[in-house]
Structure formats: C-alpha cells, structure tokens
Amino acid sequence: MPAHLRTRSPTRPGFYTHAAQGDGPLSADRPQGQQTLEIDVEQSPLLPAVKSGKGSGGGGGDDAEAVDWIMTSLLFVFPAIGGLLFGYDIGATSGALVSMTSEQFSGTDWYGLSAFQSGLVVSLSLAGALLGSGAALLYGDKLGRRNELLGASLLYGIASIIVALGPNLPTVMAGRLLYGIGIGFAMHAAPAYIAETSPAKVRGLLISLKEAFIVGGILAGYAASYVYIEQLGGWRWMYGLAALPAVVLAAGMYWLPESPRWLLLSGAGPKAAVAALRRTKGSVANDAAVQVEVDGILDAMAASPKDISKGGGAFDFTELLRPRYRRPLAIGMSLMLFQQITGQPSVLYYAAKIFQAAGFAEAGEATGVALVLGFFKLVMTGVAVATVDSWGRRPLLLFGVSGVVFSLLVLGTAQLGVLPVPADMVAWTNLGALLLYVGAYQMSFGPISWLICGEVFPLKVRGQAIALATLTNFGSNFAVSLVLPSLQENFGQAATYFTFAAIGVAAVVTINAIVPETKGKTLEEIEALWDK
C-alpha cells in the first residue's frame, strides 16, 4: 500500500494514519491491529487531496502538500544558526591564532605560544564538542531538541564573552572548551529539530542546506579575521562577535515550538504535540491533517521495539555488532574518520598560517586569501548539493577524494621546492592547489559523508549509529587539530601534506571496496542491501 494513502488505524478508531511503506494487501491472516483500510482520500471531505509521488527517504511523498514558506524558513534558519556558529569558530580561529601570537597585535604578554599551546587553543573547542555530543547522546532525549538548542545558545554567548574578555591564556582556554560544549549540543539537536519539523516535500533540501550554513559560518569567520587581523587585540573581536548570532539563536528558539515528535516521546501527550505541530504548519495548518500526522507518529511509536516511556529508551550498542549491521557501520564510521584525518577540516583552522607559509607573508594578505577560500568552499558546497541526486554519491566520493589526494601531492611537492614552476609562481601554485583541495573535499567528504550516514544505517540502529558517527567525527577532528602544529613543526609542511595524501589513497580504496551507490533508492531498498 503506498505510503501517501490515508488509512484508519484499527487500534484507535476515529484517528487516521499514513499507511506504512511495508503494508501489503489486506488479508485474513494479518492481526487486526496491523491491518489497514484504504480510503478514497481524493473524495474525502476531511482530508486535503494528495497525489502519489516518490519522496526522499523511502517514505513516499506528498507532492500537493501545502507549505507555509515563512514558518518553514524560520523553523530551519534558527536551528541552522547553531551550525553557522560552529563554522564561524573554524573561520575565526584561523585569523585569531595569527593575531593572538603576534607580538605587534596580540595586546598580551603571553603571545609567544608554543606549538602545543596553539594546538590547544584550536582543539579545546573540539574537545568541548566531543563532551557536548557525548552528553547529548546520554541526556538529549530528556532535554528535548528546543531546550538543547537554547542551552547551546547560552553556552555560545557566555563562552564568546569569556574568550573576548579573558585576561590570561587559561581563561581563554576555558572559554574555548565551553564554546565547544555548545557546538556539541547544537550539532546534535539542530539536525533532529529540522528533520522533525520540516514538511516532507522540502525536508531533503533543508537538510542539505544545513551544510551550507556551516560553510557560510566559516566564510563569516574568515571575513571577521580579515577585518580585525591587524588591529590591536583583534582576536578578541573575532571571538566576541559570535555572541551576536548566539542571541539571535536564543530568541528564535525561545519563540519556536518544541518538536512534536519529541513531545510524544517525552510523554507530554497528543494534545501538546497537536498544538506544536499546528504551529509548525503555520498558515496552512489543517486540524484533520495535523491529527493524521500525530496519529501516524503514535502508530510508529507503538510499533517500536524500544521502551519509549522514558523518552526514547536506553541505548543498546551491542545491537550494532550483529553481522547484518557490520558493513553499514564500517561505511559510516570510515567515512567520518577519513573525513577528518585527510586534514581538510583541521587545515581550515590554520588557513591563515598555512597561506603565510605558502608565500603570502603579510597577515592581512594571508587572511584575505583565506576569505577567498571560504567563499570558494561555499560555492562548491552549492555545486555538491545541486548534483548529488543526478551524479550519484559514489562517483562524487571517488573523484572528489582523488582530487584531494592530487592537490595534497602538489602542495607537498611545492614545499620541497622541486615543482617545475617559476619562483614567483610558487605562492599562486599553492593557492590553486589549496583551492582544488577544498573544492574536491567539498564535492565529496564535506556534505556526502553525512548524507550517506543518514541513508545506510537501518532504522532499528540509526540513532545509535549516527551518535557513534558524530563522536568519531569530533574525536578525530580534535586529535588531528591538536597534533597538526606539532606535525608541521617537527616534520615540515611537505611531510604533513604527503601523510594526508597517503591517508587519502587509503580512503579511495576503502570507498571503492565497501560504499554502494544509494542514489534513487528508498531507505528500505538500501537496508535490503545488507541482507545479501
């Protein structure tokens, strides 16, 4: 029975629900509580007309679903600011590290940071994100998506002020750790909130655009670095400006409703969920359609094997070790790991310093080039979002990561001084290779790793598996950003680039061996791959 048809639930007469994708035809041997009755929705006076269509995620689609674009945009934009502030931290840190360690512009007497201390300034926010995502894994379902994002906004704002006003390095580091905890909460709650409140027909678009907000934040951080890099104490402004969007995030999430699904999971009851869902629908809210959707969520919860009476039930990681789940788990975890240890996310933190080493000696000139890099990254993210459903996930990954490897080899060769180009072109060759590096990454690992993680994990273990993927992402990002300055100092830029290139080759081999093409497949069809 197609998922878009409306059906009456035999377990709760008077309510309607969407038919499950796996429902077959009615038969006498099916238990009464599992049977569904097809009704003529096009003739029903109570329900809006629907058309058949294939939606994202294998759950069918409702092409005629009305959307209040103003409300839908607000439901997306405010949570996405949580991701923007994560990206802003990456971009701002690139310039703040140059400013903080400058004898002329630091404005402190502790500007002479060691490579390890520089690594800590960068990586403590990632350590905090690791702590925050772990805490969200344990307590997120009790807090709720909206409260998590409100908490993240509070942490973002307070931490920004602490760092901006910090009189010494330990205070700055404490603020960086606190900011990272906010990142962990925001990156856990924002995707869930957007997915649970977005209309089905635009959910895929909005989830893809979330990556663009992160990249936009990186670009904004580079812009702040460019403006304040040669001002006394400019690093304080770079970090302190994050407090402004944090206030916007707090105000927006205070006004927006809680996720209707979480309200049902938390035991708040259908009445609260109906009220919240009606608000998310905005001007196109229809009482009958709202009740249909709430009833569908209740039916899905009733069919869940988890104990949902306590906000979603306890995690059982032993389920992930079953043979059926080993390949999707290997796919998701390896993509998250390779996404980080090929160096590109960590390189962004040190972009200005890398450009200085590449030949753009002045701090202002280096941060200006970094600003161009951030804009290029945003453009390439848009290209990836526009082509992923036509070109496919696997080709983008294979060709994109191969481009990453090639650009790293060029960068390493240039650092050795054996690249066959004139001396006055070395800096520009480095710039071209770095642009290729970022562009190829953004066409592959950047958005597609998270997309595939959302597709390959079977429904039963999806929440646990994505939580592990998030922890792997932040943990490996933290490790690489911490050791990158020491690696560059002890072994040189060339050896660093060649190391990342070797890891990239391993990534290409792994992707080719285990990652299937998921373009055009429903989630059920993808899940069936693991039974073969």
C-alpha positions as MATLAB code, in Angstrom:
seq = 'MPAHLRTRSPTRPGFYTHAAQGDGPLSADRPQGQQTLEIDVEQSPLLPAVKSGKGSGGGGGDDAEAVDWIMTSLLFVFPAIGGLLFGYDIGATSGALVSMTSEQFSGTDWYGLSAFQSGLVVSLSLAGALLGSGAALLYGDKLGRRNELLGASLLYGIASIIVALGPNLPTVMAGRLLYGIGIGFAMHAAPAYIAETSPAKVRGLLISLKEAFIVGGILAGYAASYVYIEQLGGWRWMYGLAALPAVVLAAGMYWLPESPRWLLLSGAGPKAAVAALRRTKGSVANDAAVQVEVDGILDAMAASPKDISKGGGAFDFTELLRPRYRRPLAIGMSLMLFQQITGQPSVLYYAAKIFQAAGFAEAGEATGVALVLGFFKLVMTGVAVATVDSWGRRPLLLFGVSGVVFSLLVLGTAQLGVLPVPADMVAWTNLGALLLYVGAYQMSFGPISWLICGEVFPLKVRGQAIALATLTNFGSNFAVSLVLPSLQENFGQAATYFTFAAIGVAAVVTINAIVPETKGKTLEEIEALWDK';
ca = [
       0.000    0.000    0.000;
       1.616    3.332   -0.952;
       2.812    5.414    1.964;
       0.933    8.525    0.878;
      -2.536    6.998    1.242;
      -4.567    7.788    4.345;
      -5.719    4.854    6.431;
      -7.753    4.291    9.546;
      -5.944    2.733   12.499;
      -7.868   -0.282   13.867;
      -6.116    0.187   17.205;
      -7.545    3.691   17.682;
     -10.862    4.128   15.874;
     -11.577    7.688   14.903;
      -7.956    8.502   14.077;
      -6.211    8.293   10.715;
      -2.646    7.456    9.891;
      -0.340    7.085    6.926;
      -0.027    3.522    5.707;
       3.378    2.022    6.350;
       5.634    1.510    3.355;
       5.773   -2.204    4.061;
       1.999   -2.715    4.353;
       0.771   -5.332    1.957;
      -2.780   -6.012    0.824;
      -5.374   -6.796    3.454;
      -5.662  -10.456    4.287;
      -7.453  -12.575    6.816;
      -4.228  -13.902    8.330;
      -2.959  -10.476    9.379;
      -3.633   -9.460   13.005;
      -6.405   -6.910   13.321;
      -4.106   -4.328   14.902;
      -1.834   -4.470   11.883;
      -4.469   -4.222    9.162;
      -5.094   -1.010    7.291;
      -8.069    0.103    5.281;
      -7.592    2.149    2.123;
      -9.923    5.114    1.822;
     -10.592    7.402   -1.104;
      -8.651   10.428    0.067;
      -9.385   12.398   -3.079;
     -13.106   12.262   -2.297;
     -12.803   12.660    1.471;
     -14.208   15.990    2.739;
     -11.981   15.843    5.820;
      -8.560   15.455    4.229;
      -6.658   17.518    1.687;
      -6.208   15.917   -1.699;
      -2.907   14.137   -2.217;
      -1.069   12.910   -5.242;
       1.106    9.875   -5.471;
       4.794   10.523   -5.623;
       8.077    9.248   -4.529;
       9.631   11.221   -1.742;
      13.005   11.164   -0.131;
      13.803    8.637    2.463;
      11.719    5.872    1.079;
       8.623    7.009    2.863;
       6.718    8.253   -0.125;
       5.908   11.846   -0.847;
       3.035   14.264   -0.849;
       3.578   16.496   -3.840;
       0.409   18.509   -3.141;
       1.340   19.254    0.483;
       0.906   22.956    1.169;
       3.870   24.717    2.766;
       3.943   27.963    4.735;
       7.340   29.062    3.476;
       7.756   31.811    6.064;
       7.196   29.469    9.011;
       9.173   26.657    7.382;
      12.095   29.028    6.807;
      12.068   30.135   10.454;
      11.955   26.507   11.634;
      15.089   25.919    9.552;
      17.044   29.159    9.929;
      17.134   29.450   13.727;
      18.398   25.886   14.398;
      20.805   26.228   11.459;
      22.391   29.214   13.227;
      23.724   26.633   15.682;
      25.668   25.108   12.779;
      26.667   28.537   11.487;
      28.315   29.290   14.842;
      30.270   26.041   14.565;
      31.525   27.113   11.146;
      32.231   30.645   12.396;
      34.527   29.246   15.071;
      36.547   27.414   12.410;
      36.958   30.514   10.264;
      37.582   32.957   13.129;
      40.164   30.702   14.763;
      42.207   30.767   11.558;
      42.807   34.511   11.957;
      42.594   34.651   15.752;
      45.587   32.335   16.058;
      47.674   34.685   13.898;
      46.509   37.721   15.901;
      46.924   36.058   19.297;
      50.517   35.017   18.572;
      51.578   38.333   17.023;
      53.938   40.430   19.145;
      52.591   43.559   17.435;
      48.842   42.902   17.501;
      48.191   40.385   20.280;
      47.840   43.004   23.019;
      49.030   40.440   25.595;
      52.313   39.491   27.242;
      51.689   35.803   26.576;
      51.668   35.937   22.773;
      54.621   33.558   22.425;
      52.558   30.366   22.356;
      54.264   27.045   21.757;
      53.031   24.756   19.007;
      51.250   22.665   21.646;
      49.552   25.712   23.180;
      48.433   26.848   19.721;
      47.010   23.388   19.188;
      45.121   23.636   22.468;
      43.575   26.997   21.541;
      42.215   25.365   18.392;
      41.345   21.922   19.658;
      39.733   22.743   23.008;
      36.555   23.772   21.216;
      36.606   20.361   19.528;
      37.239   18.660   22.867;
      34.226   20.540   24.208;
      32.196   19.455   21.189;
      33.154   15.870   21.951;
      31.990   16.298   25.551;
      28.830   18.069   24.430;
      27.894   15.430   21.874;
      28.513   12.695   24.449;
      26.306   14.490   26.966;
      23.650   14.982   24.298;
      23.787   11.277   23.497;
      23.042   10.462   27.133;
      20.665   13.279   28.048;
      19.444   14.788   24.761;
      16.152   12.888   24.725;
      15.398   14.129   28.237;
      16.208   17.767   27.439;
      14.382   17.970   24.110;
      15.536   19.487   20.824;
      14.410   23.025   21.634;
      15.940   23.068   25.128;
      19.195   21.658   23.755;
      19.386   24.493   21.244;
      18.518   27.067   23.911;
      21.292   25.632   26.064;
      23.676   25.738   23.122;
      22.863   29.417   22.530;
      23.588   30.180   26.198;
      26.911   28.342   26.054;
      27.852   30.038   22.762;
      27.092   33.504   24.142;
      28.777   33.120   27.543;
      31.841   31.412   26.075;
      32.283   34.118   23.412;
      32.312   36.812   26.078;
      34.713   34.852   28.311;
      37.209   34.433   25.465;
      36.858   38.043   24.302;
      37.494   39.423   27.791;
      39.889   36.718   29.003;
      42.860   38.286   30.855;
      45.094   35.230   30.500;
      45.552   32.050   28.455;
      43.859   29.659   30.958;
      40.691   31.798   30.915;
      40.704   31.867   27.123;
      41.119   28.102   27.029;
      38.242   27.613   29.478;
      36.040   29.734   27.240;
      37.090   27.728   24.188;
      36.113   24.471   25.950;
      32.744   25.931   26.967;
      32.071   27.101   23.402;
      32.818   23.598   22.184;
      30.236   22.083   24.518;
      27.731   24.414   22.872;
      28.838   23.087   19.470;
      28.218   19.518   20.628;
      24.676   20.266   21.773;
      23.847   22.334   18.677;
      25.163   19.794   16.180;
      23.179   17.049   17.898;
      19.869   18.891   18.231;
      19.716   21.058   15.091;
      19.542   18.221   12.510;
      16.902   16.401   14.545;
      14.797   19.542   15.039;
      14.942   20.456   11.350;
      14.055   16.919   10.250;
      11.183   16.612   12.730;
       9.545   19.964   11.974;
      10.095   20.309    8.202;
       7.369   19.433    5.661;
       8.171   16.140    3.953;
       8.387   17.672    0.471;
      11.258   20.031    1.420;
      12.989   18.060    4.171;
      15.789   16.795    1.917;
      16.528   20.280    0.594;
      16.695   21.800    4.066;
      18.951   19.085    5.479;
      21.333   19.611    2.556;
      21.301   23.376    3.084;
      22.379   22.886    6.689;
      25.904   22.176    5.402;
      25.791   25.489    3.523;
      25.097   27.311    6.805;
      28.187   25.747    8.364;
      30.261   26.809    5.367;
      28.667   30.257    5.488;
      29.785   30.475    9.109;
      33.345   29.607    8.075;
      33.203   32.390    5.486;
      31.912   34.848    8.098;
      34.779   33.853   10.399;
      37.300   34.475    7.630;
      35.667   37.858    6.993;
      35.981   38.809   10.673;
      39.622   37.703   10.594;
      40.271   39.873    7.547;
      38.724   42.946    9.218;
      40.432   42.614   12.627;
      43.708   40.795   11.840;
      45.869   43.935   12.035;
      44.057   45.638   14.913;
      45.392   45.535   18.461;
      43.672   42.677   20.257;
      41.796   41.814   17.083;
      41.422   38.181   18.130;
      39.132   39.307   20.964;
      36.732   40.857   18.433;
      36.887   37.784   16.202;
      35.731   35.511   19.006;
      33.461   38.041   20.741;
      31.320   38.686   17.658;
      29.895   35.167   17.960;
      27.786   36.407   20.869;
      25.514   38.326   18.467;
      24.202   35.332   16.453;
      24.022   33.404   19.740;
      21.452   35.946   20.944;
      19.513   35.531   17.685;
      19.569   31.745   18.131;
      18.276   32.073   21.696;
      15.479   34.466   20.714;
      14.418   32.304   17.792;
      14.355   29.031   19.703;
      12.512   30.688   22.606;
       9.760   31.650   20.157;
       9.643   28.420   18.135;
       7.691   25.385   19.388;
       9.234   22.143   20.593;
       9.458   19.251   18.149;
       6.064   17.482   18.092;
       7.764   14.075   17.861;
       9.878   14.743   20.927;
       6.797   15.870   22.849;
       5.213   12.486   22.166;
       8.407   10.633   23.039;
       8.729   12.543   26.306;
       5.194   11.683   27.405;
       3.807   15.208   27.050;
       0.783   13.728   25.280;
      -1.038   14.147   21.974;
      -2.623   17.456   22.953;
       0.767   19.172   23.329;
       2.030   17.554   20.136;
      -1.030   18.677   18.171;
      -0.560   22.258   19.398;
       3.139   22.246   18.468;
       2.524   20.655   15.074;
      -0.206   23.163   14.293;
       2.310   25.972   14.931;
       4.923   24.366   12.674;
       2.384   24.192    9.842;
       1.773   27.937   10.107;
      -0.948   29.453    7.930;
      -1.651   26.156    6.123;
      -2.421   24.206    9.300;
      -5.417   21.900    8.913;
      -6.869   20.290   12.039;
      -7.652   16.991   10.311;
      -4.232   16.780    8.647;
      -2.483   17.644   11.920;
      -4.374   14.859   13.699;
      -3.448   12.459   10.881;
       0.234   13.233   11.319;
       0.194   12.976   15.110;
      -1.652    9.667   14.893;
       0.963    8.405   12.421;
       3.748    9.241   14.895;
       1.857    7.437   17.663;
       1.453    4.364   15.483;
       5.177    4.338   14.682;
       5.982    4.629   18.370;
       3.614    1.772   19.201;
       5.408   -0.435   16.687;
       8.870    0.459   18.035;
      10.693   -2.261   19.969;
      12.216    0.325   22.253;
      10.828    1.348   25.609;
       9.617    4.830   24.737;
       8.018    5.560   28.068;
      11.205    7.272   29.255;
      11.981    9.487   26.338;
      13.118    7.052   23.704;
      14.577    4.181   25.681;
      18.098    3.172   26.586;
      20.865    2.718   24.052;
      21.909   -0.822   23.281;
      25.197   -0.639   21.399;
      25.505   -4.435   21.319;
      22.803   -4.383   18.625;
      25.311   -2.681   16.293;
      27.609   -5.708   16.498;
      25.174   -8.010   14.751;
      26.544   -9.304   11.393;
      23.758   -7.547    9.449;
      24.900   -4.131   10.641;
      28.663   -4.530   10.294;
      29.001   -3.255    6.723;
      26.828   -0.131    7.133;
      28.631    0.579   10.407;
      32.002    0.208    8.645;
      30.817    2.555    5.882;
      29.594    5.260    8.236;
      32.483    5.126   10.681;
      35.172    5.012    7.964;
      33.659    7.988    6.120;
      33.527   10.030    9.337;
      37.102    9.072   10.176;
      38.547    9.734    6.717;
      36.585   12.997    6.513;
      38.717   14.307    9.365;
      42.110   12.586    9.074;
      42.655   13.663    5.467;
      43.310   17.022    7.117;
      40.951   19.469    5.440;
      38.739   20.448    8.425;
      41.811   20.976   10.610;
      43.650   22.815    7.833;
      40.843   25.385    7.860;
      41.689   26.311   11.466;
      45.246   27.102   10.379;
      44.420   28.518    6.937;
      45.968   31.952    7.529;
      49.201   30.463    8.904;
      49.347   27.993    6.009;
      48.924   30.802    3.480;
      51.724   32.709    5.186;
      53.942   29.647    4.826;
      52.802   29.280    1.204;
      54.202   32.672    0.278;
      51.610   35.262    1.344;
      53.773   36.713    4.089;
      51.643   39.560    5.427;
      48.923   38.578    7.917;
      46.325   40.739    6.175;
      47.226   39.286    2.783;
      47.054   35.719    4.133;
      43.648   36.219    5.768;
      42.370   37.875    2.590;
      43.286   34.773    0.607;
      41.640   32.659    3.331;
      38.471   34.712    2.801;
      38.536   33.795   -0.903;
      38.998   30.179    0.152;
      35.892   30.332    2.353;
      33.786   31.801   -0.454;
      35.024   29.124   -2.845;
      34.130   26.451   -0.284;
      30.581   27.833   -0.107;
      30.250   27.781   -3.909;
      31.470   24.190   -4.139;
      29.046   23.151   -1.408;
      26.242   24.501   -3.580;
      27.539   22.501   -6.544;
      27.570   19.317   -4.464;
      24.025   19.898   -3.189;
      22.814   20.510   -6.764;
      24.457   17.423   -8.286;
      24.338   14.698   -5.643;
      20.987   13.320   -6.851;
      21.992   13.350  -10.525;
      25.660   12.337  -10.452;
      25.355    9.970   -7.510;
      27.085    9.645   -4.146;
      29.752    7.102   -5.082;
      31.192    8.946   -8.143;
      31.365   12.216   -6.218;
      33.197   10.495   -3.371;
      35.667    8.637   -5.582;
      36.506   11.546   -7.907;
      36.405   14.117   -5.117;
      38.754   12.242   -2.788;
      41.067   11.509   -5.729;
      41.196   15.280   -6.317;
      42.052   15.770   -2.637;
      44.972   13.323   -2.991;
      46.263   15.017   -6.162;
      46.148   18.501   -4.609;
      47.990   17.275   -1.498;
      50.729   15.790   -3.666;
      51.087   19.124   -5.485;
      51.270   21.018   -2.188;
      53.865   18.660   -0.767;
      55.998   18.821   -3.912;
      55.803   22.622   -3.924;
      57.006   22.740   -0.308;
      60.051   20.657   -1.287;
      60.888   23.257   -3.944;
      61.003   20.751   -6.811;
      57.777   21.786   -8.529;
      58.638   22.827  -12.122;
      57.211   26.355  -11.895;
      58.939   29.799  -11.736;
      59.794   31.003   -8.246;
      57.350   33.903   -8.450;
      54.524   31.463   -9.205;
      55.061   29.147   -6.243;
      52.656   31.042   -3.947;
      49.962   31.089   -6.626;
      50.504   27.404   -7.360;
      49.996   26.717   -3.670;
      46.826   28.787   -3.746;
      45.500   26.861   -6.759;
      46.297   23.522   -5.116;
      44.606   24.592   -1.869;
      41.514   25.677   -3.793;
      41.444   22.286   -5.530;
      41.944   20.629   -2.151;
      38.977   22.446   -0.613;
      36.776   22.171   -3.711;
      37.359   18.442   -4.120;
      36.710   17.885   -0.421;
      33.506   19.905   -0.556;
      32.287   17.862   -3.526;
      32.902   14.632   -1.631;
      33.620   14.228    2.069;
      32.035   17.555    3.097;
      28.299   17.001    2.554;
      28.148   13.424    1.263;
      29.621   11.642    4.281;
      26.773   12.884    6.469;
      24.223   12.163    3.741;
      25.367    8.555    3.398;
      25.397    8.119    7.179;
      21.736    9.102    7.169;
      20.981    6.588    4.405;
      22.947    3.401    5.091;
      22.076    2.757    8.728;
      18.997    0.553    9.193;
      16.114    2.160   11.031;
      16.471   -0.007   14.142;
      20.003    1.214   14.864;
      20.049    4.541   13.034;
      20.025    6.745   16.129;
      22.790    4.836   17.884;
      24.913    4.547   14.730;
      24.680    8.255   13.884;
      25.586    9.079   17.505;
      28.731    6.952   17.146;
      29.482    8.646   13.821;
      29.202   12.081   15.454;
      31.539   11.094   18.268;
      34.008    9.682   15.723;
      33.801   12.924   13.739;
      34.540   15.247   16.654;
      37.056   12.881   18.257;
      39.195   12.530   15.134;
      38.846   16.258   14.357;
      40.098   17.027   17.867;
      43.058   14.664   17.531;
      44.171   15.977   14.127;
      43.854   19.657   15.050;
      45.805   19.034   18.261;
      48.762   17.318   16.579;
      48.801   19.291   13.306;
      51.000   22.201   14.573;
      53.497   19.780   16.135;
      53.485   17.626   12.989;
      54.249   20.660   10.851;
      56.925   21.900   13.269;
      58.739   18.577   13.632;
      58.398   17.110   10.133;
      57.649   20.131    7.932;
      54.788   21.114    5.665;
      55.788   18.717    2.876;
      55.733   15.629    5.114;
      52.372   16.750    6.540;
      50.819   17.016    3.081;
      52.262   13.678    1.959;
      50.903   11.988    5.106;
      47.414   13.301    4.399;
      47.771   12.197    0.764;
      48.632    8.639    1.834;
      45.561    8.580    4.070;
      43.528    9.849    1.109;
      44.692    6.917   -1.022;
      43.527    4.538    1.720;
      40.187    6.369    1.731;
      39.730    5.914   -2.044;
      40.486    2.186   -1.759;
      38.038    1.808    1.149;
      35.248    3.745   -0.573;
      35.652    1.711   -3.747;
      35.522   -1.538   -1.762;
      32.578   -1.024    0.585;
      30.451    2.041   -0.272;
      27.468    1.250   -2.548;
      25.594    3.710   -4.749;
      22.433    4.819   -2.934;
      21.120    7.354   -5.474;
      17.450    6.793   -6.285;
      16.975    4.045   -3.693;
      14.477    4.142   -0.878;
      15.762    3.596    2.652;
      14.119    0.166    2.602;
      15.937   -0.756   -0.616;
      19.243    0.358    0.904;
      18.540   -1.613    4.059;
      17.857   -4.699    1.923;
      21.425   -4.485    0.592;
      22.728   -5.708    3.941;
      20.697   -8.926    3.677;
      22.566  -10.081    0.572;
];
